[in-house]
XYZ file of C-alpha atoms in Angstrom:
719
model
C 7.450 14.845 29.345
C 4.151 13.603 30.794
C 3.776 9.908 31.605
C 1.859 7.932 28.979
C -0.243 5.174 30.555
C -1.684 3.433 27.501
C -0.715 3.336 23.866
C -3.374 2.945 21.153
C -2.673 0.223 18.580
C -2.881 2.500 15.531
C -0.311 5.180 16.307
C 2.739 3.661 14.646
C 4.579 6.340 12.698
C 2.520 9.171 14.230
C 3.836 12.363 15.737
C 3.548 12.723 19.514
C 4.821 16.217 20.319
C 7.225 19.012 19.399
C 9.170 20.694 22.218
C 11.746 23.490 22.207
C 14.673 23.548 24.609
C 18.143 25.057 24.446
C 17.737 26.091 20.791
C 16.784 22.547 19.885
C 13.535 21.402 18.312
C 12.720 17.997 19.836
C 10.269 15.941 17.741
C 8.887 12.823 19.444
C 6.955 10.123 17.635
C 5.820 6.536 18.020
C 7.391 3.615 16.147
C 7.204 -0.154 16.418
C 10.235 -1.571 18.213
C 10.993 -3.744 15.198
C 11.285 -0.668 12.987
C 14.306 0.632 14.877
C 15.809 -2.302 16.800
C 15.743 -4.951 14.069
C 19.225 -6.374 13.670
C 19.053 -5.819 9.917
C 18.394 -2.082 10.333
C 21.547 -0.011 10.103
C 20.068 3.388 10.954
C 16.683 5.175 11.340
C 16.376 8.828 10.477
C 13.780 11.574 10.363
C 13.787 13.379 7.013
C 12.654 16.916 6.258
C 11.912 17.030 2.508
C 11.072 20.317 0.816
C 8.054 19.784 -1.385
C 9.080 21.996 -4.343
C 12.876 21.797 -4.502
C 13.255 18.223 -3.159
C 15.984 19.371 -0.722
C 16.407 16.919 2.174
C 17.800 17.251 5.725
C 18.095 14.143 7.936
C 18.276 13.700 11.714
C 18.942 10.475 13.654
C 16.058 8.953 15.639
C 16.703 7.591 19.108
C 14.544 5.561 21.514
C 13.230 7.592 24.495
C 10.817 5.152 26.151
C 9.411 1.687 25.348
C 5.800 0.547 25.877
C 5.604 -3.121 24.922
C 5.891 -3.301 21.129
C 5.727 0.488 20.743
C 8.705 2.806 21.249
C 8.527 6.544 21.910
C 11.381 8.018 19.885
C 12.841 11.446 19.396
C 14.864 13.401 16.854
C 16.587 16.661 17.656
C 16.945 19.571 15.202
C 19.586 22.174 16.039
C 17.762 25.403 15.263
C 20.942 27.496 15.349
C 22.243 25.423 12.441
C 19.132 24.261 10.588
C 16.549 26.954 11.455
C 17.751 29.391 8.765
C 17.894 26.515 6.226
C 14.359 25.349 6.957
C 13.035 28.895 6.553
C 14.396 28.915 2.999
C 11.728 26.400 1.992
C 7.963 26.653 1.646
C 6.579 23.293 2.773
C 8.525 20.491 4.467
C 7.117 16.955 4.473
C 8.419 14.595 7.168
C 9.445 10.973 6.512
C 10.893 8.089 8.529
C 13.755 6.430 6.653
C 15.261 3.064 7.553
C 18.557 1.992 6.023
C 19.263 -1.741 6.074
C 22.712 -3.345 6.040
C 22.044 -4.665 2.534
C 21.665 -1.092 1.315
C 17.852 -1.204 0.930
C 16.172 2.025 2.034
C 12.562 2.037 3.233
C 10.728 5.292 3.672
C 7.283 6.208 5.059
C 5.437 9.442 5.732
C 5.113 10.575 9.334
C 1.404 10.695 10.279
C -0.210 13.513 12.231
C -2.180 13.078 15.455
C -5.530 14.650 16.301
C -4.077 17.512 18.354
C -3.797 21.168 17.278
C -0.358 20.762 15.729
C -0.160 24.421 14.700
C 0.467 25.440 18.333
C 3.823 23.653 18.157
C 5.292 26.316 15.825
C 8.833 27.703 15.842
C 9.033 31.543 15.718
C 12.024 33.381 14.307
C 11.722 36.794 16.006
C 14.549 38.458 14.082
C 13.146 37.632 10.670
C 9.507 37.780 11.870
C 8.475 34.398 10.406
C 7.148 31.034 11.584
C 7.696 27.367 10.900
C 4.241 25.947 11.520
C 3.426 22.197 11.715
C 0.128 21.026 10.237
C -1.861 17.967 9.181
C -2.322 17.503 5.429
C -5.589 16.398 3.832
C -4.146 12.895 3.836
C -3.389 13.188 7.557
C 0.360 13.327 7.024
C 2.641 15.569 9.059
C 4.289 18.598 7.476
C 5.665 22.070 8.216
C 4.827 25.280 6.341
C 6.781 28.566 6.399
C 4.666 31.658 7.203
C 5.185 35.285 7.965
C 4.189 35.895 11.596
C 0.447 35.569 12.048
C -2.333 34.477 14.357
C -2.897 30.719 14.561
C -6.624 30.007 14.804
C -8.919 26.962 14.516
C -12.625 26.195 14.932
C -13.274 23.077 17.019
C -17.111 23.117 17.285
C -19.560 24.539 14.797
C -23.343 24.560 14.445
C -25.899 26.378 12.322
C -29.511 26.177 13.436
C -32.476 26.357 11.007
C -33.016 30.044 11.851
C -29.523 30.973 10.684
C -27.793 31.388 14.018
C -24.140 30.397 13.584
C -22.400 29.211 16.783
C -18.804 28.124 17.122
C -15.897 27.584 19.487
C -12.201 27.456 18.891
C -8.818 28.830 19.928
C -6.227 31.325 18.729
C -2.606 32.094 19.543
C -0.023 34.688 18.533
C 3.733 34.190 18.839
C 5.340 35.355 22.100
C 2.032 36.749 23.450
C 0.849 35.902 26.967
C -2.786 34.821 27.180
C -2.845 34.543 30.990
C -4.927 37.717 31.557
C -8.110 38.048 29.506
C -8.389 41.759 30.316
C -5.317 42.543 28.201
C -6.891 41.529 24.880
C -10.106 40.602 23.076
C -10.973 38.306 20.188
C -12.862 39.479 17.114
C -14.421 37.461 14.276
C -13.860 39.038 10.857
C -15.521 38.297 7.524
C -13.073 39.658 4.930
C -14.242 39.951 1.345
C -12.108 39.685 -1.787
C -12.523 43.438 -2.258
C -11.254 44.123 1.257
C -14.666 44.730 2.830
C -14.831 43.635 6.509
C -17.670 42.584 8.785
C -16.751 42.204 12.483
C -18.321 40.399 15.442
C -17.129 40.288 19.071
C -16.087 36.962 20.578
C -16.231 35.711 24.166
C -12.945 34.592 25.716
C -12.838 31.016 27.085
C -10.582 29.454 29.692
C -8.473 26.700 28.040
C -6.119 25.162 30.624
C -5.878 22.021 28.431
C -4.066 24.002 25.740
C -1.946 25.846 28.280
C -0.801 22.625 29.977
C 0.065 20.939 26.681
C 1.521 23.819 24.664
C 2.779 26.407 27.175
C 5.859 28.101 25.738
C 8.037 29.219 28.633
C 6.342 32.114 30.374
C 3.763 32.518 27.648
C 0.483 30.998 28.824
C -2.496 29.860 26.701
C -4.961 29.922 29.640
C -7.397 32.254 27.847
C -6.667 31.357 24.226
C -10.162 29.926 23.663
C -13.110 31.802 22.176
C -16.819 31.350 21.613
C -19.144 33.328 19.373
C -22.345 33.448 17.409
C -23.995 35.639 14.819
C -27.270 35.821 12.995
C -26.598 35.285 9.302
C -29.648 37.421 8.474
C -28.059 40.485 10.087
C -25.005 40.497 7.858
C -25.067 43.525 5.571
C -22.761 42.819 2.633
C -22.435 45.556 -0.007
C -20.749 43.301 -2.578
C -23.243 40.505 -3.277
C -21.039 38.493 -5.677
C -18.124 37.868 -3.390
C -16.528 35.275 -1.117
C -15.842 36.260 2.458
C -13.059 34.451 4.286
C -13.607 33.945 7.987
C -10.680 35.167 10.128
C -9.902 35.811 13.778
C -8.364 39.029 15.062
C -6.707 39.646 18.437
C -6.927 43.205 19.746
C -4.078 43.702 22.204
C -4.903 46.427 24.709
C -1.487 46.297 26.387
C 0.218 46.939 23.025
C -1.444 50.174 22.003
C -4.734 48.587 20.849
C -2.866 46.746 18.106
C -4.915 44.160 16.216
C -3.312 41.135 14.602
C -5.287 38.929 12.226
C -5.130 35.249 11.237
C -5.198 33.858 7.758
C -8.433 32.065 6.790
C -9.611 30.198 9.855
C -9.231 26.391 9.713
C -11.946 23.858 10.397
C -10.965 20.673 12.227
C -11.375 17.573 9.984
C -14.302 16.042 11.907
C -16.449 19.139 11.187
C -16.159 19.085 7.421
C -18.936 16.651 6.554
C -21.505 18.173 8.916
C -21.543 21.686 7.500
C -21.314 21.501 3.717
C -23.120 23.562 2.546
C -25.759 25.605 4.427
C -27.543 28.434 2.572
C -29.877 31.237 3.666
C -31.675 34.004 1.815
C -31.279 37.401 3.510
C -31.988 41.047 2.699
C -28.841 43.127 2.373
C -28.730 46.763 1.210
C -32.287 46.404 -0.173
C -31.501 43.288 -2.197
C -32.136 39.601 -1.661
C -28.876 37.787 -1.184
C -28.149 34.059 -0.818
C -25.399 33.418 1.760
C -23.755 29.976 1.682
C -21.527 28.810 4.535
C -19.022 26.256 3.348
C -15.492 24.890 3.626
C -12.753 24.780 1.025
C -12.113 21.013 1.104
C -8.497 21.168 0.053
C -7.408 23.663 2.709
C -10.272 23.193 5.211
C -10.813 26.949 5.433
C -14.170 28.356 6.453
C -15.789 30.963 4.180
C -19.125 32.545 3.327
C -20.115 33.047 -0.307
C -22.697 35.671 -1.268
C -24.657 35.886 -4.520
C -27.694 37.739 -5.784
C -30.863 35.762 -5.228
C -33.276 35.285 -8.116
C -36.381 33.219 -7.392
C -36.637 31.607 -10.863
C -32.920 30.680 -10.975
C -33.089 29.426 -7.418
C -36.171 27.346 -8.208
C -34.464 25.773 -11.240
C -31.356 25.006 -9.183
C -33.442 23.504 -6.392
C -35.455 21.359 -8.782
C -32.244 20.196 -10.420
C -30.768 19.290 -7.012
C -33.920 17.352 -6.099
C -33.866 15.620 -9.473
C -30.264 14.483 -8.949
C -31.123 13.175 -5.472
C -34.147 11.350 -6.933
C -32.162 9.966 -9.878
C -29.486 8.554 -7.569
C -31.943 7.092 -5.038
C -32.530 3.349 -4.535
C -36.160 3.855 -5.516
C -35.151 5.249 -8.898
C -32.752 2.349 -9.498
C -35.549 -0.077 -8.832
C -37.846 1.869 -11.175
C -35.139 1.931 -13.885
C -34.601 -1.786 -13.420
C -38.315 -2.498 -13.995
C -38.602 -0.127 -16.954
C -35.383 -1.535 -18.423
C -36.899 -5.020 -18.310
C -40.161 -3.840 -19.853
C -38.471 -1.851 -22.661
C -36.127 -4.796 -23.241
C -39.177 -6.737 -24.462
C -39.810 -4.187 -27.240
C -38.680 -5.115 -30.763
C -34.886 -5.317 -30.950
C -32.888 -2.861 -33.081
C -30.744 -5.459 -34.816
C -28.185 -3.044 -36.233
C -27.719 -0.933 -33.057
C -24.424 -1.264 -31.128
C -23.962 0.673 -27.845
C -20.349 1.452 -26.928
C -18.955 2.554 -23.587
C -15.380 3.075 -22.319
C -14.360 3.524 -18.675
C -17.867 4.228 -17.395
C -18.639 6.645 -20.224
C -15.733 8.959 -19.435
C -13.540 8.355 -22.501
C -13.572 7.768 -26.231
C -10.788 5.250 -25.956
C -9.410 1.747 -25.529
C -10.720 -1.506 -27.081
C -14.275 -0.153 -27.631
C -12.847 2.718 -29.641
C -10.769 0.415 -31.831
C -13.805 -1.783 -32.505
C -15.975 1.269 -33.206
C -13.520 2.753 -35.699
C -13.163 -0.571 -37.538
C -16.933 -1.074 -37.673
C -17.481 2.480 -38.891
C -15.069 1.919 -41.793
C -16.060 -1.640 -42.763
C -19.709 -1.874 -41.701
C -21.326 1.574 -42.189
C -24.817 0.052 -42.128
C -24.576 -0.415 -38.343
C -25.993 2.246 -36.018
C -23.040 2.931 -33.688
C -23.680 4.973 -30.528
C -21.759 5.825 -27.366
C -23.121 5.938 -23.830
C -21.327 8.796 -22.060
C -20.997 10.384 -18.646
C -22.390 13.903 -19.146
C -19.551 15.376 -17.050
C -17.124 14.152 -19.708
C -19.121 15.183 -22.761
C -16.181 17.320 -23.931
C -14.279 14.098 -24.744
C -16.922 13.240 -27.374
C -17.828 16.578 -28.909
C -16.616 17.517 -32.360
C -15.712 13.958 -33.371
C -18.805 13.116 -35.408
C -19.953 10.592 -32.820
C -23.520 9.702 -31.945
C -23.788 9.642 -28.171
C -26.371 9.385 -25.422
C -25.943 10.475 -21.808
C -25.896 7.541 -19.428
C -29.036 6.978 -17.345
C -30.998 9.692 -19.186
C -34.504 8.879 -20.395
C -33.212 8.585 -23.949
C -30.588 6.115 -22.747
C -33.308 4.171 -20.918
C -35.345 3.790 -24.078
C -32.310 2.963 -26.271
C -30.014 0.702 -24.291
C -32.452 -2.215 -23.699
C -33.364 -2.432 -27.409
C -29.764 -2.567 -28.701
C -28.639 -5.830 -30.221
C -25.062 -5.354 -29.012
C -23.268 -3.833 -25.982
C -19.515 -3.232 -26.137
C -17.689 -2.017 -23.031
C -14.327 -2.358 -21.283
C -15.546 -2.067 -17.666
C -18.475 -3.315 -15.639
C -21.988 -1.939 -15.914
C -23.891 -1.220 -12.672
C -25.240 -4.462 -11.244
C -28.831 -3.265 -11.361
C -28.863 -3.108 -15.192
C -30.500 -6.308 -16.504
C -29.379 -7.721 -19.856
C -32.268 -8.398 -22.316
C -32.339 -11.853 -23.871
C -31.830 -10.430 -27.372
C -28.659 -8.475 -26.465
C -25.158 -9.740 -27.128
C -22.778 -8.371 -24.486
C -19.119 -8.070 -25.632
C -16.800 -7.369 -22.689
C -13.395 -6.217 -23.956
C -11.781 -5.648 -20.514
C -8.874 -3.209 -20.286
C -5.600 -4.901 -19.518
C -3.417 -7.968 -19.126
C -3.562 -8.869 -15.426
C -0.533 -8.452 -13.222
C -2.492 -7.701 -10.038
C -5.000 -10.232 -8.717
C -8.536 -9.709 -9.969
C -12.029 -10.285 -8.626
C -12.393 -13.784 -7.086
C -8.579 -14.150 -6.879
C -8.237 -11.179 -4.520
C -7.615 -12.062 -0.889
C -8.799 -8.734 0.477
C -10.572 -5.737 -1.039
C -9.479 -2.321 0.294
C -11.829 -0.190 -1.807
C -14.297 2.141 -0.087
C -18.014 1.375 0.034
C -17.762 -2.406 -0.176
C -16.488 -5.545 1.518
C -14.385 -8.366 0.119
C -17.278 -10.777 -0.208
C -19.686 -8.191 -1.577
C -17.149 -7.027 -4.164
C -16.494 -10.569 -5.381
C -20.177 -11.498 -5.408
C -21.147 -8.404 -7.438
C -18.249 -8.792 -9.843
C -19.067 -12.438 -10.635
C -22.778 -11.614 -10.953
C -22.006 -8.937 -13.557
C -19.559 -11.200 -15.405
C -22.339 -13.780 -15.723
C -24.061 -11.411 -18.180
C -21.134 -11.345 -20.610
C -21.517 -13.335 -23.825
C -17.967 -12.779 -25.094
C -14.758 -11.760 -23.327
C -11.635 -10.638 -25.177
C -8.260 -12.007 -24.036
C -4.888 -10.621 -25.177
C -3.012 -13.942 -24.680
C -3.230 -17.466 -23.240
C -1.878 -16.298 -19.886
C -4.825 -13.878 -19.506
C -7.363 -16.471 -20.680
C -6.545 -18.784 -17.807
C -6.777 -15.983 -15.217
C -9.992 -14.464 -16.642
C -11.735 -17.832 -16.602
C -10.951 -18.329 -12.928
C -11.080 -14.786 -11.530
C -14.286 -13.761 -13.317
C -15.897 -17.227 -13.122
C -16.461 -16.782 -16.850
C -17.732 -19.894 -18.661
C -18.875 -18.481 -22.041
C -16.839 -17.759 -25.162
C -13.360 -16.310 -24.772
C -11.944 -14.561 -27.856
C -8.177 -15.005 -27.627
C -7.283 -12.386 -30.200
C -4.846 -9.842 -28.780
C -6.187 -6.424 -27.798
C -7.848 -4.332 -30.555
C -6.499 -1.147 -28.909
C -2.947 -2.285 -29.713
C -3.460 -2.522 -33.482
C -2.514 1.148 -33.765
C 0.916 0.401 -32.231
C 1.691 -1.694 -35.290
C -0.222 0.199 -37.949
C 0.749 3.768 -37.027
C 4.228 3.476 -35.488
C 6.003 5.797 -37.911
C 7.752 9.184 -37.983
C 4.863 11.025 -39.618
C 2.451 10.005 -36.871
C 5.062 10.824 -34.208
C 5.628 14.338 -35.540
C 1.905 14.951 -36.048
C 1.114 13.991 -32.420
C 3.976 16.066 -31.042
C 2.690 19.078 -32.954
C -0.854 18.492 -31.736
C 0.277 18.201 -28.092
C 2.860 20.999 -28.179
C 5.761 18.645 -27.421
C 9.164 19.963 -28.618
C 10.399 18.043 -31.649
C 13.975 17.988 -30.348
C 13.214 16.454 -26.915
C 12.961 12.786 -26.030
C 9.774 11.784 -24.216
C 9.400 9.973 -20.901
C 5.882 8.714 -20.162
C 5.105 8.236 -16.462
C 1.928 6.153 -16.081
C 1.464 4.646 -12.599
C -1.575 2.787 -11.373
C -3.908 3.675 -8.519
C -3.821 2.234 -5.010
C -6.993 0.572 -3.692
C -6.436 1.935 -0.178
C -5.689 5.579 -1.134
C -9.050 7.254 -1.342
C -11.107 10.188 -0.126
C -14.471 8.539 -0.572
C -16.209 5.868 -2.640
C -15.151 6.318 -6.261
C -12.669 9.134 -5.447
C -9.107 7.959 -5.280
C -5.934 9.931 -4.633
C -2.361 9.332 -5.634
C 0.794 10.443 -3.849
C 3.322 11.398 -6.520
C 6.602 9.968 -5.227
C 8.676 10.694 -8.336
C 10.789 13.794 -7.589
C 10.083 15.933 -10.604
C 12.537 18.618 -9.521
C 15.464 16.167 -9.523
C 14.307 14.792 -12.853
C 14.252 18.315 -14.281
C 17.732 19.079 -12.963
C 19.111 15.884 -14.543
C 17.204 15.708 -17.844
C 15.534 19.072 -18.439
C 17.732 19.842 -21.464
C 17.089 16.546 -23.261
C 13.710 15.207 -22.157
C 10.142 16.098 -21.336
C 7.915 14.076 -18.966
C 4.299 13.236 -19.739
C 2.174 12.365 -16.715
C -0.703 9.948 -17.171
C -2.582 9.145 -13.968
C -5.132 6.327 -13.759
C -8.717 7.371 -14.547
C -9.852 6.492 -11.001
C -7.511 9.037 -9.444
C -9.509 12.166 -8.664
C -6.684 14.454 -7.649
C -5.411 17.300 -9.816
C -1.619 17.638 -9.864
C 0.097 20.996 -9.542
C 2.910 21.002 -12.113
C 3.197 24.799 -12.496
C 6.772 24.676 -11.185
C 7.879 22.467 -14.096
C 6.457 24.326 -17.083
C 8.124 23.225 -20.306
C 9.374 19.974 -18.739
C 6.317 18.209 -17.283
C 2.984 17.886 -19.143
C -0.146 16.460 -17.526
C -2.000 14.163 -19.923
C -4.102 12.461 -17.232
C -7.310 13.604 -18.925
C -6.194 12.833 -22.486
C -8.785 10.569 -24.015
C -6.562 7.707 -25.195
C -3.158 6.657 -23.917
C -2.322 5.052 -27.278
C -1.224 8.460 -28.620
C 1.184 8.846 -25.695
C 2.650 5.373 -26.294
C 3.476 6.295 -29.870
C 5.524 9.393 -28.977
C 7.158 8.028 -25.792
C 10.791 6.971 -26.014
C 10.690 5.489 -22.513
C 7.946 4.342 -20.133
C 8.103 4.657 -16.334
C 5.325 2.771 -14.568
C 4.820 0.540 -11.552
C 2.143 -2.162 -11.506
C -0.096 -0.728 -14.194
C -1.015 -3.009 -17.063
C 0.163 -0.299 -19.489
C 3.563 -2.013 -19.713
C 2.011 -5.069 -21.377
C 0.739 -2.830 -24.186
C 3.825 -0.608 -24.447
C 5.991 -3.708 -24.831
C 4.551 -4.061 -28.330
C 6.671 -1.087 -29.363
C 9.824 -2.830 -28.105
C 10.970 0.307 -26.256
C 12.594 0.455 -22.802
C 10.652 0.519 -19.542
C 11.514 1.327 -15.928
C 9.407 0.063 -12.998
C 9.275 2.680 -10.203
C 7.974 0.317 -7.495
C 8.699 2.271 -4.317
C 5.952 0.509 -2.336
C 6.213 -2.961 -3.794
C 6.371 -4.728 -0.430
C 3.047 -3.273 0.653
C 1.464 -3.616 -2.759
C 2.303 -7.253 -3.449
C 1.579 -8.452 0.097
C -1.335 -6.293 1.292
C -3.259 -4.626 -1.512
C -3.506 -7.002 -4.451
C -0.754 -9.596 -4.890
C 0.756 -10.531 -8.260
C 0.105 -13.392 -10.643
C 3.792 -13.910 -11.433
C 7.205 -13.084 -9.954
C 7.094 -9.420 -10.986
C 10.362 -8.507 -9.258
C 12.309 -11.023 -11.334
C 10.273 -11.107 -14.551
C 9.466 -7.428 -15.147
C 10.713 -6.456 -18.631
C 12.963 -3.703 -17.306
C 14.782 -2.558 -14.104
C 12.761 -2.368 -10.903
C 13.733 0.668 -8.765
C 12.479 2.247 -5.552
C 13.825 5.823 -5.483
C 14.026 8.774 -7.876
C 17.809 8.443 -7.766
C 17.553 4.880 -9.042
C 15.141 6.032 -11.789
C 17.764 8.555 -12.903
C 20.498 5.932 -12.910
C 18.322 3.530 -14.931
C 17.680 6.182 -17.584
C 21.394 6.925 -17.832
C 22.122 3.222 -18.163
C 19.632 2.929 -21.042
C 21.318 5.913 -22.697
C 24.740 4.237 -22.419
C 23.412 1.102 -24.116
C 21.471 3.096 -26.710
C 18.216 1.822 -25.188
C 19.090 -1.803 -25.929
C 16.660 -4.472 -24.672
C 17.959 -7.693 -23.105
C 16.980 -11.342 -23.311
C 14.492 -11.045 -20.451
C 12.471 -8.589 -22.552
C 12.387 -10.986 -25.502
C 11.082 -13.758 -23.241
C 8.390 -11.397 -21.928
C 7.421 -10.345 -25.441
C 6.999 -13.949 -26.609
C 4.725 -14.749 -23.631
C 2.435 -11.707 -23.614
C 2.573 -10.045 -27.054
C 2.645 -13.011 -29.449
C -0.915 -12.434 -30.711
C -0.431 -8.736 -31.465
C 0.144 -7.910 -35.117
C -2.305 -5.149 -36.010
C -5.146 -7.613 -36.799
C -6.772 -8.111 -33.367
C -9.808 -5.911 -34.078
C -10.602 -7.806 -37.250
C -10.460 -11.106 -35.356
C -12.966 -9.841 -32.776
C -15.358 -8.277 -35.281
C -15.308 -11.365 -37.493
C -16.212 -13.569 -34.543
C -18.944 -11.427 -32.950
C -20.549 -9.541 -35.818
C -19.894 -11.628 -38.929
C -23.025 -13.425 -40.010
C -25.345 -10.786 -38.536
C -27.440 -8.444 -40.679
C -24.617 -5.976 -41.348
C -21.930 -8.412 -42.488
C -20.677 -8.709 -46.012
């Protein structure tokens, strides 16, 4: 092993290298000394966890070298014993697990480094297959099982304005010696979905850096590098409506001119942002074709898409693109701000109420409850919704009047409305006219620290001070704020710096939990959703994590609940409904659990799911305050509670001791908690009753009426 002279400060939990010796796979990684030498730690292990089946293999971790507070550690995998078992899986995710003497288990994902991990593969010659390490989109470390193939990556990539595509990278093939460049040649292949191929020659590059780091016995990587370029205008594609994957082929002259080909070539992460997308119009087979070079974000694979070019369609698309850029520009926001102020001086529409829920994405929550009550009891009001046009499908076919946010119609309607009703913040640049009454309903009883109470903000695109300043500035526009209980009132006053009228009424959205909690509604909803009538329902509704994001406004969520184990335990009696937070952008793949797991993340209103759920599993989401109104059992799957309570948000009360249900950290503990509830026939204990009296005492099915009577009674539409 080469001597390491300096250790960066941000490598804890990252992979260092993978070596193969004497039929052993030796995985080395960096850990803090305290993670493995703490007196309270009983053992530290490296876990291989199969992503689909949940099967786990563990290997002890031992210290190899120490560098101050950082230890270089290693785990050894006996390939004679475990190799065949690992090849039975598809994708293996690696974890570090620490077992404490008190029985507490802490687990974290192993992080990847910035090196070409794929060159550290294990090749099973007899079965002709590979166990290939790779970095996930979240920069975690995993292995994937492949049939034998070429490993190839692009490290540098440019496209000049004239359409000349230049790139450099490397490729390798199991058990092949790249020490003599005369024995082989690289080829670039564009392979269409129909099987059509376009080929370009590549120049071989000397790569001693790869050979020194990843040499595998006598097999050298000296000439595993390549360089190439091609003129996009010279590509003649006969199938204009097709996507061409970019691959690398190795023609082996010393093996009978055999050519082996890679899967879609991978782009290194740092290249993604600089090349998406680049389009050119070319002539191919007598037709004008638009070729677009791009990258599949999820898999970071390079491809070229071709489509017929039509000037009128292209002009419309280009104008639309320019309009979107113009609409989202700072100049447009300033213009909207000025126009908003001017239009706000026009005569007020005294019976107009503008509703919005979760930034215009849903017909749901407190605004929906108020809307439906007003529609029934005050039909003389003009009730309209401001919607995000990407979520228009949530509003169609419901008999709703709606306007697309930030459209010209919205601009000429919103400032003249007498009332605004929303459950989340408006953009800061929107001024509130003097004649407008702004009812902020908010969207949950606070467990996590809010706004001015937050110590640190980990969200993208802002800083702690900027976030607090903007939040308080927006809250200053609110005329009324709804509170579900006295506990929330105290927090809202302080965290939002809110000094106007608080309506302590209970949440309007919870009225339905009292007024429609009956067997007829339950069976109707099950039939609508396709939920078996003979199965009990588990609702899993976790919150989002401020520090898990791809970009500003696009959050991800790592699903830690082992659905395979849940299916094995409860598949005959239960179904699981998944409800992810609206800020989480990721789509979940639940195809392996058809008939057991249902994804309701995009369902418009969680209230329907509450009504049919026999049991709630959540973590720190405020959903449990609402679900408690049904007096049904809850389990708190808080696998990362130490990080969440100390780093991300912090809690307003002792959640670990006061949560109205068991707090667990593993899927196994979730399973045990469900079985315990079954043994007690889902009985609720005294701690639940205490919780109910503190947080749900105002809820009775009359909260909406209380709010409407206070805000709208006495105005022109009241009776």
